mmCIF file of C-alpha atoms in Angstrom:
data_model
loop_
_atom_site.group_PDB
_atom_site.id
_atom_site.type_symbol
_atom_site.label_atom_id
_atom_site.label_comp_id
_atom_site.label_asym_id
_atom_site.label_seq_id
_atom_site.Cartn_x
_atom_site.Cartn_y
_atom_site.Cartn_z
ATOM 1 C CA UNK A 1 3.276 31.600 0.519
ATOM 2 C CA UNK A 2 4.237 28.852 -0.784
ATOM 3 C CA UNK A 3 7.249 26.198 0.403
ATOM 4 C CA UNK A 4 8.123 23.103 -1.560
ATOM 5 C CA UNK A 5 9.535 20.306 -0.149
ATOM 6 C CA UNK A 6 11.795 18.473 -1.958
ATOM 7 C CA UNK A 7 13.307 14.724 -2.059
ATOM 8 C CA UNK A 8 16.674 14.681 -2.877
ATOM 9 C CA UNK A 9 17.033 12.766 -6.380
ATOM 10 C CA UNK A 10 17.997 9.196 -7.260
ATOM 11 C CA UNK A 11 21.255 8.041 -5.188
ATOM 12 C CA UNK A 12 20.954 4.808 -5.262
ATOM 13 C CA UNK A 13 20.929 1.868 -2.998
ATOM 14 C CA UNK A 14 21.881 2.971 1.035
ATOM 15 C CA UNK A 15 24.990 1.872 2.605
ATOM 16 C CA UNK A 16 25.093 -0.154 5.789
ATOM 17 C CA UNK A 17 28.597 2.177 6.630
ATOM 18 C CA UNK A 18 27.016 5.564 7.632
ATOM 19 C CA UNK A 19 29.926 8.276 6.219
ATOM 20 C CA UNK A 20 29.349 6.162 2.906
ATOM 21 C CA UNK A 21 25.961 6.126 3.127
ATOM 22 C CA UNK A 22 25.939 10.303 3.792
ATOM 23 C CA UNK A 23 28.280 10.706 0.906
ATOM 24 C CA UNK A 24 26.244 9.359 -1.617
ATOM 25 C CA UNK A 25 25.661 11.098 -4.481
ATOM 26 C CA UNK A 26 23.112 11.369 -7.283
ATOM 27 C CA UNK A 27 22.861 8.754 -9.835
ATOM 28 C CA UNK A 28 23.405 10.120 -13.296
ATOM 29 C CA UNK A 29 19.836 8.923 -13.841
ATOM 30 C CA UNK A 30 19.271 11.055 -10.512
ATOM 31 C CA UNK A 31 20.564 13.580 -12.093
ATOM 32 C CA UNK A 32 18.429 13.872 -15.491
ATOM 33 C CA UNK A 33 15.003 12.937 -13.370
ATOM 34 C CA UNK A 34 16.015 16.276 -11.187
ATOM 35 C CA UNK A 35 16.685 18.025 -13.786
ATOM 36 C CA UNK A 36 13.525 17.504 -15.732
ATOM 37 C CA UNK A 37 11.690 17.984 -12.890
ATOM 38 C CA UNK A 38 13.613 21.229 -12.285
ATOM 39 C CA UNK A 39 12.482 22.420 -15.595
ATOM 40 C CA UNK A 40 8.930 21.588 -15.382
ATOM 41 C CA UNK A 41 8.545 23.373 -12.302
ATOM 42 C CA UNK A 42 9.992 26.641 -14.106
ATOM 43 C CA UNK A 43 7.774 25.840 -16.997
ATOM 44 C CA UNK A 44 4.787 26.153 -14.578
ATOM 45 C CA UNK A 45 6.165 29.441 -13.472
ATOM 46 C CA UNK A 46 7.129 28.750 -10.174
ATOM 47 C CA UNK A 47 10.440 30.442 -8.972
ATOM 48 C CA UNK A 48 11.335 30.763 -5.162
ATOM 49 C CA UNK A 49 13.208 33.173 -3.286
ATOM 50 C CA UNK A 50 15.505 30.780 -1.632
ATOM 51 C CA UNK A 51 16.381 27.380 -2.002
ATOM 52 C CA UNK A 52 17.875 25.779 1.319
ATOM 53 C CA UNK A 53 19.196 22.384 1.191
ATOM 54 C CA UNK A 54 20.791 19.814 3.083
ATOM 55 C CA UNK A 55 24.391 19.175 3.358
ATOM 56 C CA UNK A 56 24.800 15.391 2.041
ATOM 57 C CA UNK A 57 25.602 15.417 -1.149
ATOM 58 C CA UNK A 58 22.623 13.872 -2.513
ATOM 59 C CA UNK A 59 20.358 16.613 -1.676
ATOM 60 C CA UNK A 60 23.440 19.745 -2.182
ATOM 61 C CA UNK A 61 23.509 18.374 -5.811
ATOM 62 C CA UNK A 62 19.632 18.256 -6.151
ATOM 63 C CA UNK A 63 19.329 21.779 -4.913
ATOM 64 C CA UNK A 64 22.207 22.789 -7.034
ATOM 65 C CA UNK A 65 20.182 21.542 -10.420
ATOM 66 C CA UNK A 66 17.150 23.417 -9.196
ATOM 67 C CA UNK A 67 19.607 26.531 -8.785
ATOM 68 C CA UNK A 68 20.782 25.967 -12.415
ATOM 69 C CA UNK A 69 17.398 25.815 -14.050
ATOM 70 C CA UNK A 70 16.730 28.821 -12.150
ATOM 71 C CA UNK A 71 14.054 27.519 -9.866
ATOM 72 C CA UNK A 72 15.356 29.893 -7.100
ATOM 73 C CA UNK A 73 17.354 32.627 -6.913
ATOM 74 C CA UNK A 74 19.633 32.022 -3.547
ATOM 75 C CA UNK A 75 20.994 28.658 -2.510
ATOM 76 C CA UNK A 76 21.745 28.420 1.287
ATOM 77 C CA UNK A 77 22.837 25.021 3.306
ATOM 78 C CA UNK A 78 21.464 24.370 6.608
ATOM 79 C CA UNK A 79 21.700 21.909 9.242
ATOM 80 C CA UNK A 80 18.180 21.297 10.074
ATOM 81 C CA UNK A 81 17.696 19.769 6.480
ATOM 82 C CA UNK A 82 19.889 16.790 7.714
ATOM 83 C CA UNK A 83 18.978 13.622 8.137
ATOM 84 C CA UNK A 84 17.626 13.632 11.517
ATOM 85 C CA UNK A 85 17.261 17.363 11.768
ATOM 86 C CA UNK A 86 15.298 19.339 13.993
ATOM 87 C CA UNK A 87 11.506 19.848 13.484
ATOM 88 C CA UNK A 88 11.897 23.321 16.255
ATOM 89 C CA UNK A 89 14.867 24.656 13.863
ATOM 90 C CA UNK A 90 13.199 24.347 11.244
ATOM 91 C CA UNK A 91 9.697 26.029 12.599
ATOM 92 C CA UNK A 92 12.389 28.810 13.561
ATOM 93 C CA UNK A 93 13.404 29.160 10.744
ATOM 94 C CA UNK A 94 10.016 29.525 8.735
ATOM 95 C CA UNK A 95 8.736 31.658 11.410
ATOM 96 C CA UNK A 96 11.605 34.114 10.887
ATOM 97 C CA UNK A 97 11.178 34.391 7.548
ATOM 98 C CA UNK A 98 7.431 34.598 7.149
ATOM 99 C CA UNK A 99 8.065 37.488 10.185
ATOM 100 C CA UNK A 100 10.530 39.362 7.674
ATOM 101 C CA UNK A 101 8.396 39.184 4.539
ATOM 102 C CA UNK A 102 10.341 36.427 2.830
ATOM 103 C CA UNK A 103 8.903 35.298 -0.780
ATOM 104 C CA UNK A 104 8.387 31.691 -1.692
ATOM 105 C CA UNK A 105 10.606 28.967 -0.612
ATOM 106 C CA UNK A 106 12.100 25.494 -1.300
ATOM 107 C CA UNK A 107 13.277 22.966 0.836
ATOM 108 C CA UNK A 108 15.587 19.860 -0.503
ATOM 109 C CA UNK A 109 16.123 16.973 1.960
ATOM 110 C CA UNK A 110 15.141 13.655 3.360
ATOM 111 C CA UNK A 111 12.646 11.254 4.111
ATOM 112 C CA UNK A 112 10.812 10.385 6.930
ATOM 113 C CA UNK A 113 11.730 14.206 7.991
ATOM 114 C CA UNK A 114 10.261 16.141 5.102
ATOM 115 C CA UNK A 115 7.016 14.274 4.552
ATOM 116 C CA UNK A 116 6.313 13.950 8.655
ATOM 117 C CA UNK A 117 7.211 18.155 8.534
ATOM 118 C CA UNK A 118 4.525 18.375 6.047
ATOM 119 C CA UNK A 119 2.160 16.768 8.110
ATOM 120 C CA UNK A 120 2.779 18.218 11.302
ATOM 121 C CA UNK A 121 2.725 21.970 9.567
ATOM 122 C CA UNK A 122 -0.741 21.152 7.915
ATOM 123 C CA UNK A 123 -2.540 18.391 10.370
ATOM 124 C CA UNK A 124 -0.519 18.818 13.576
ATOM 125 C CA UNK A 125 1.019 16.049 13.989
ATOM 126 C CA UNK A 126 3.105 13.393 11.621
ATOM 127 C CA UNK A 127 1.910 9.817 11.088
ATOM 128 C CA UNK A 128 4.110 8.771 7.644
ATOM 129 C CA UNK A 129 1.192 8.919 5.756
ATOM 130 C CA UNK A 130 2.923 10.833 2.442
ATOM 131 C CA UNK A 131 4.268 8.723 0.071
ATOM 132 C CA UNK A 132 7.181 11.320 -0.676
ATOM 133 C CA UNK A 133 9.335 9.633 -3.818
ATOM 134 C CA UNK A 134 12.723 10.709 -4.570
ATOM 135 C CA UNK A 135 12.684 14.485 -6.474
ATOM 136 C CA UNK A 136 8.973 14.280 -5.423
ATOM 137 C CA UNK A 137 7.073 17.387 -4.586
ATOM 138 C CA UNK A 138 5.118 18.558 -1.615
ATOM 139 C CA UNK A 139 3.426 22.214 -1.462
ATOM 140 C CA UNK A 140 2.143 23.960 0.989
ATOM 141 C CA UNK A 141 0.610 27.233 1.239
ATOM 142 C CA UNK A 142 0.530 29.361 4.497
ATOM 143 C CA UNK A 143 -2.094 32.065 4.849
ATOM 144 C CA UNK A 144 -1.516 35.560 6.226
ATOM 145 C CA UNK A 145 -5.086 35.387 8.101
ATOM 146 C CA UNK A 146 -4.964 31.386 9.246
ATOM 147 C CA UNK A 147 -4.072 32.053 12.927
ATOM 148 C CA UNK A 148 -3.143 29.430 13.689
ATOM 149 C CA UNK A 149 -0.475 29.255 11.009
ATOM 150 C CA UNK A 150 -1.391 25.972 9.960
ATOM 151 C CA UNK A 151 -0.489 25.377 6.098
ATOM 152 C CA UNK A 152 -2.555 24.148 3.523
ATOM 153 C CA UNK A 153 -1.323 20.819 1.190
ATOM 154 C CA UNK A 154 -1.640 21.291 -2.559
ATOM 155 C CA UNK A 155 0.652 19.300 -4.348
ATOM 156 C CA UNK A 156 1.950 15.757 -3.382
ATOM 157 C CA UNK A 157 3.160 14.553 -6.596
ATOM 158 C CA UNK A 158 5.977 12.011 -7.616
ATOM 159 C CA UNK A 159 8.619 12.979 -10.524
ATOM 160 C CA UNK A 160 6.203 11.044 -13.105
ATOM 161 C CA UNK A 161 3.587 13.166 -12.842
ATOM 162 C CA UNK A 162 6.445 16.119 -13.883
ATOM 163 C CA UNK A 163 8.487 14.499 -16.463
ATOM 164 C CA UNK B 1 -5.727 -1.519 -4.117
ATOM 165 C CA UNK B 2 -5.414 2.342 -5.510
ATOM 166 C CA UNK B 3 -8.096 4.793 -5.339
ATOM 167 C CA UNK B 4 -8.457 8.354 -6.824
ATOM 168 C CA UNK B 5 -10.755 10.565 -5.591
ATOM 169 C CA UNK B 6 -10.998 13.204 -8.550
ATOM 170 C CA UNK B 7 -13.141 15.966 -8.430
ATOM 171 C CA UNK B 8 -15.800 17.434 -11.452
ATOM 172 C CA UNK B 9 -14.242 19.420 -13.813
ATOM 173 C CA UNK B 10 -14.953 23.306 -14.625
ATOM 174 C CA UNK B 11 -18.794 23.906 -14.381
ATOM 175 C CA UNK B 12 -18.944 27.745 -14.150
ATOM 176 C CA UNK B 13 -20.046 29.622 -11.210
ATOM 177 C CA UNK B 14 -22.368 28.261 -8.602
ATOM 178 C CA UNK B 15 -25.882 29.118 -8.594
ATOM 179 C CA UNK B 16 -28.280 30.442 -5.587
ATOM 180 C CA UNK B 17 -31.220 28.791 -6.922
ATOM 181 C CA UNK B 18 -30.687 25.051 -5.799
ATOM 182 C CA UNK B 19 -31.954 22.947 -8.483
ATOM 183 C CA UNK B 20 -30.262 25.276 -10.925
ATOM 184 C CA UNK B 21 -26.949 24.629 -9.499
ATOM 185 C CA UNK B 22 -27.061 21.013 -9.036
ATOM 186 C CA UNK B 23 -27.860 21.156 -12.723
ATOM 187 C CA UNK B 24 -24.794 22.785 -13.759
ATOM 188 C CA UNK B 25 -22.946 21.121 -16.627
ATOM 189 C CA UNK B 26 -19.765 21.212 -17.356
ATOM 190 C CA UNK B 27 -18.031 24.359 -19.743
ATOM 191 C CA UNK B 28 -16.774 23.961 -23.214
ATOM 192 C CA UNK B 29 -13.262 24.725 -20.998
ATOM 193 C CA UNK B 30 -13.857 22.266 -18.537
ATOM 194 C CA UNK B 31 -14.776 19.364 -20.958
ATOM 195 C CA UNK B 32 -11.635 20.167 -22.524
ATOM 196 C CA UNK B 33 -9.327 20.084 -19.755
ATOM 197 C CA UNK B 34 -10.997 16.945 -18.262
ATOM 198 C CA UNK B 35 -10.131 15.556 -21.357
ATOM 199 C CA UNK B 36 -6.679 15.865 -21.331
ATOM 200 C CA UNK B 37 -6.434 15.111 -17.318
ATOM 201 C CA UNK B 38 -8.108 11.634 -18.393
ATOM 202 C CA UNK B 39 -5.603 10.944 -21.201
ATOM 203 C CA UNK B 40 -2.988 11.879 -19.167
ATOM 204 C CA UNK B 41 -3.882 9.683 -16.510
ATOM 205 C CA UNK B 42 -3.978 6.705 -18.929
ATOM 206 C CA UNK B 43 -0.979 7.780 -20.569
ATOM 207 C CA UNK B 44 0.698 6.710 -17.122
ATOM 208 C CA UNK B 45 -1.014 3.518 -17.162
ATOM 209 C CA UNK B 46 -3.791 4.307 -14.766
ATOM 210 C CA UNK B 47 -6.835 2.381 -15.531
ATOM 211 C CA UNK B 48 -9.207 1.327 -12.735
ATOM 212 C CA UNK B 49 -11.906 -1.321 -12.751
ATOM 213 C CA UNK B 50 -14.714 0.793 -11.775
ATOM 214 C CA UNK B 51 -15.460 4.567 -12.069
ATOM 215 C CA UNK B 52 -18.240 5.927 -9.729
ATOM 216 C CA UNK B 53 -19.581 8.693 -9.916
ATOM 217 C CA UNK B 54 -21.999 11.585 -7.860
ATOM 218 C CA UNK B 55 -25.575 12.182 -9.857
ATOM 219 C CA UNK B 56 -24.929 15.277 -10.669
ATOM 220 C CA UNK B 57 -24.686 16.583 -14.616
ATOM 221 C CA UNK B 58 -21.098 18.164 -13.850
ATOM 222 C CA UNK B 59 -19.869 14.895 -12.274
ATOM 223 C CA UNK B 60 -21.690 12.532 -14.420
ATOM 224 C CA UNK B 61 -20.264 14.511 -17.566
ATOM 225 C CA UNK B 62 -16.490 13.989 -16.000
ATOM 226 C CA UNK B 63 -16.923 10.552 -15.139
ATOM 227 C CA UNK B 64 -18.166 10.038 -18.681
ATOM 228 C CA UNK B 65 -15.319 11.488 -20.555
ATOM 229 C CA UNK B 66 -12.987 9.423 -17.940
ATOM 230 C CA UNK B 67 -14.631 6.304 -18.995
ATOM 231 C CA UNK B 68 -14.374 7.574 -22.943
ATOM 232 C CA UNK B 69 -10.457 7.908 -22.715
ATOM 233 C CA UNK B 70 -10.673 4.170 -21.214
ATOM 234 C CA UNK B 71 -9.462 5.094 -17.497
ATOM 235 C CA UNK B 72 -12.097 2.958 -16.357
ATOM 236 C CA UNK B 73 -13.829 -0.740 -17.784
ATOM 237 C CA UNK B 74 -17.030 0.116 -16.047
ATOM 238 C CA UNK B 75 -19.041 3.391 -14.937
ATOM 239 C CA UNK B 76 -21.495 3.661 -12.259
ATOM 240 C CA UNK B 77 -23.501 6.155 -10.147
ATOM 241 C CA UNK B 78 -23.637 6.288 -6.524
ATOM 242 C CA UNK B 79 -25.752 8.723 -4.217
ATOM 243 C CA UNK B 80 -23.030 8.627 -1.585
ATOM 244 C CA UNK B 81 -20.937 10.384 -4.306
ATOM 245 C CA UNK B 82 -23.887 13.853 -4.419
ATOM 246 C CA UNK B 83 -22.892 16.666 -1.823
ATOM 247 C CA UNK B 84 -23.677 16.089 1.833
ATOM 248 C CA UNK B 85 -23.374 12.072 0.749
ATOM 249 C CA UNK B 86 -22.369 10.004 3.359
ATOM 250 C CA UNK B 87 -18.868 9.141 4.410
ATOM 251 C CA UNK B 88 -20.457 5.805 6.465
ATOM 252 C CA UNK B 89 -22.092 5.037 2.998
ATOM 253 C CA UNK B 90 -18.684 5.372 1.104
ATOM 254 C CA UNK B 91 -16.720 3.797 3.865
ATOM 255 C CA UNK B 92 -19.319 0.602 3.615
ATOM 256 C CA UNK B 93 -18.974 0.778 -0.591
ATOM 257 C CA UNK B 94 -14.978 0.750 0.152
ATOM 258 C CA UNK B 95 -14.910 -1.816 2.606
ATOM 259 C CA UNK B 96 -17.527 -4.394 0.425
ATOM 260 C CA UNK B 97 -15.411 -3.672 -2.339
ATOM 261 C CA UNK B 98 -12.461 -4.548 -0.665
ATOM 262 C CA UNK B 99 -13.524 -7.467 0.608
ATOM 263 C CA UNK B 100 -14.345 -8.980 -2.879
ATOM 264 C CA UNK B 101 -11.197 -8.433 -4.016
ATOM 265 C CA UNK B 102 -11.861 -5.474 -5.998
ATOM 266 C CA UNK B 103 -9.241 -3.430 -7.798
ATOM 267 C CA UNK B 104 -8.324 0.194 -8.301
ATOM 268 C CA UNK B 105 -11.125 2.562 -8.176
ATOM 269 C CA UNK B 106 -11.832 6.028 -9.779
ATOM 270 C CA UNK B 107 -14.641 8.053 -7.124
ATOM 271 C CA UNK B 108 -15.739 11.150 -9.066
ATOM 272 C CA UNK B 109 -17.728 14.184 -6.808
ATOM 273 C CA UNK B 110 -17.511 17.316 -5.334
ATOM 274 C CA UNK B 111 -15.982 19.554 -2.847
ATOM 275 C CA UNK B 112 -15.319 19.537 0.369
ATOM 276 C CA UNK B 113 -17.032 15.705 0.802
ATOM 277 C CA UNK B 114 -13.757 13.956 -1.364
ATOM 278 C CA UNK B 115 -10.732 16.166 0.416
ATOM 279 C CA UNK B 116 -12.665 15.652 3.931
ATOM 280 C CA UNK B 117 -12.784 11.932 3.106
ATOM 281 C CA UNK B 118 -9.523 11.851 1.841
ATOM 282 C CA UNK B 119 -7.828 13.384 4.991
ATOM 283 C CA UNK B 120 -10.207 11.009 6.828
ATOM 284 C CA UNK B 121 -9.263 7.855 5.486
ATOM 285 C CA UNK B 122 -5.709 8.404 5.905
ATOM 286 C CA UNK B 123 -5.443 10.653 9.157
ATOM 287 C CA UNK B 124 -9.042 9.477 10.727
ATOM 288 C CA UNK B 125 -10.258 12.987 10.987
ATOM 289 C CA UNK B 126 -11.078 16.013 8.357
ATOM 290 C CA UNK B 127 -9.368 18.988 8.587
ATOM 291 C CA UNK B 128 -10.370 20.547 4.886
ATOM 292 C CA UNK B 129 -6.467 21.344 4.651
ATOM 293 C CA UNK B 130 -6.222 19.594 1.144
ATOM 294 C CA UNK B 131 -6.878 21.896 -1.610
ATOM 295 C CA UNK B 132 -8.594 19.796 -4.434
ATOM 296 C CA UNK B 133 -8.762 21.572 -7.576
ATOM 297 C CA UNK B 134 -11.443 20.992 -10.144
ATOM 298 C CA UNK B 135 -10.440 17.832 -12.226
ATOM 299 C CA UNK B 136 -7.907 17.356 -9.622
ATOM 300 C CA UNK B 137 -6.772 14.225 -8.085
ATOM 301 C CA UNK B 138 -5.972 12.373 -4.949
ATOM 302 C CA UNK B 139 -4.377 9.060 -4.835
ATOM 303 C CA UNK B 140 -4.887 7.417 -2.076
ATOM 304 C CA UNK B 141 -3.138 3.481 -1.150
ATOM 305 C CA UNK B 142 -4.337 1.067 0.727
ATOM 306 C CA UNK B 143 -1.829 -1.782 1.789
ATOM 307 C CA UNK B 144 -3.522 -5.404 3.266
ATOM 308 C CA UNK B 145 -1.005 -5.404 5.861
ATOM 309 C CA UNK B 146 -2.141 -2.170 7.723
ATOM 310 C CA UNK B 147 -4.700 -3.788 10.250
ATOM 311 C CA UNK B 148 -6.136 -0.579 10.561
ATOM 312 C CA UNK B 149 -7.173 -0.148 7.289
ATOM 313 C CA UNK B 150 -5.285 3.124 6.945
ATOM 314 C CA UNK B 151 -4.865 5.120 3.237
ATOM 315 C CA UNK B 152 -1.892 6.338 2.234
ATOM 316 C CA UNK B 153 -1.410 9.427 0.349
ATOM 317 C CA UNK B 154 0.511 9.528 -2.592
ATOM 318 C CA UNK B 155 -0.828 12.100 -4.958
ATOM 319 C CA UNK B 156 -2.425 15.238 -4.718
ATOM 320 C CA UNK B 157 -2.620 17.387 -8.177
ATOM 321 C CA UNK B 158 -4.137 20.118 -9.566
ATOM 322 C CA UNK B 159 -4.872 19.491 -13.286
ATOM 323 C CA UNK B 160 -2.185 21.833 -14.373
ATOM 324 C CA UNK B 161 0.401 19.159 -13.282
ATOM 325 C CA UNK B 162 -1.366 16.759 -15.806
ATOM 326 C CA UNK B 163 -1.761 18.964 -18.271
#
């Protein structure tokens, strides 16, 4: 089973005012780049069963573009992918998904959560050593026969490798 | 400073006889794919000061193709990149290179050494959790201001993302 962690596309500068910061949409360039990344992923024969997304506009728009380009069959919004979301909730979702025999999945969210979760899923702890650009992709694979349930890292790519 | 760890291209199946195994050259497909990867890296404006390579033919041929496509200005063969090579020697080379103000560099070698060294340079220990395909590339960056000298991982890509 493959898990793709995809950071939202370019959304301009952050805002000091929290509500305005949360509401930032993708820029036109962010939309274009995200669409090209989505198209390239599909051209590489990647299709996931479900795309989960953070509820924030910049992530939800990214996920919507991925869905429009047929990267995933379904789209669902989950709170654990919001900034500051719970790694425990993310793991519980993953555990349940795997126990139900779920297929490949993509999570659209934010830094530093996605990078830290990837490190923890692979190495057991987060050290903030992954550089995950906007519209960048981390690819993790889970094998049935790893009793520890640990993941392998097979991709870490900025959008420039996919454009 | 960027360090690119590049695994040798496709060289066919391993051989049980150690000398024959060491002598395996790149297959024609391995040569083609390696050249396309090299061309794509150059198109992405990547150029290193020096390419270091393992002395084994499948690595040396890979490095020669990278050099022909102008990924690097110089090419040098070093023993520490051979299978079973010393991580201590690799670190000593790197330390010396950085202390002399050396620029970006590419190392062409083998698994599991390259993946394990990348993990150790980034997280401090190797757990064999990186999937590094033949002609795949790991990108590490070293910042001046990290007193621990630890690297960041910014790329892990199989050749398919670069073709």
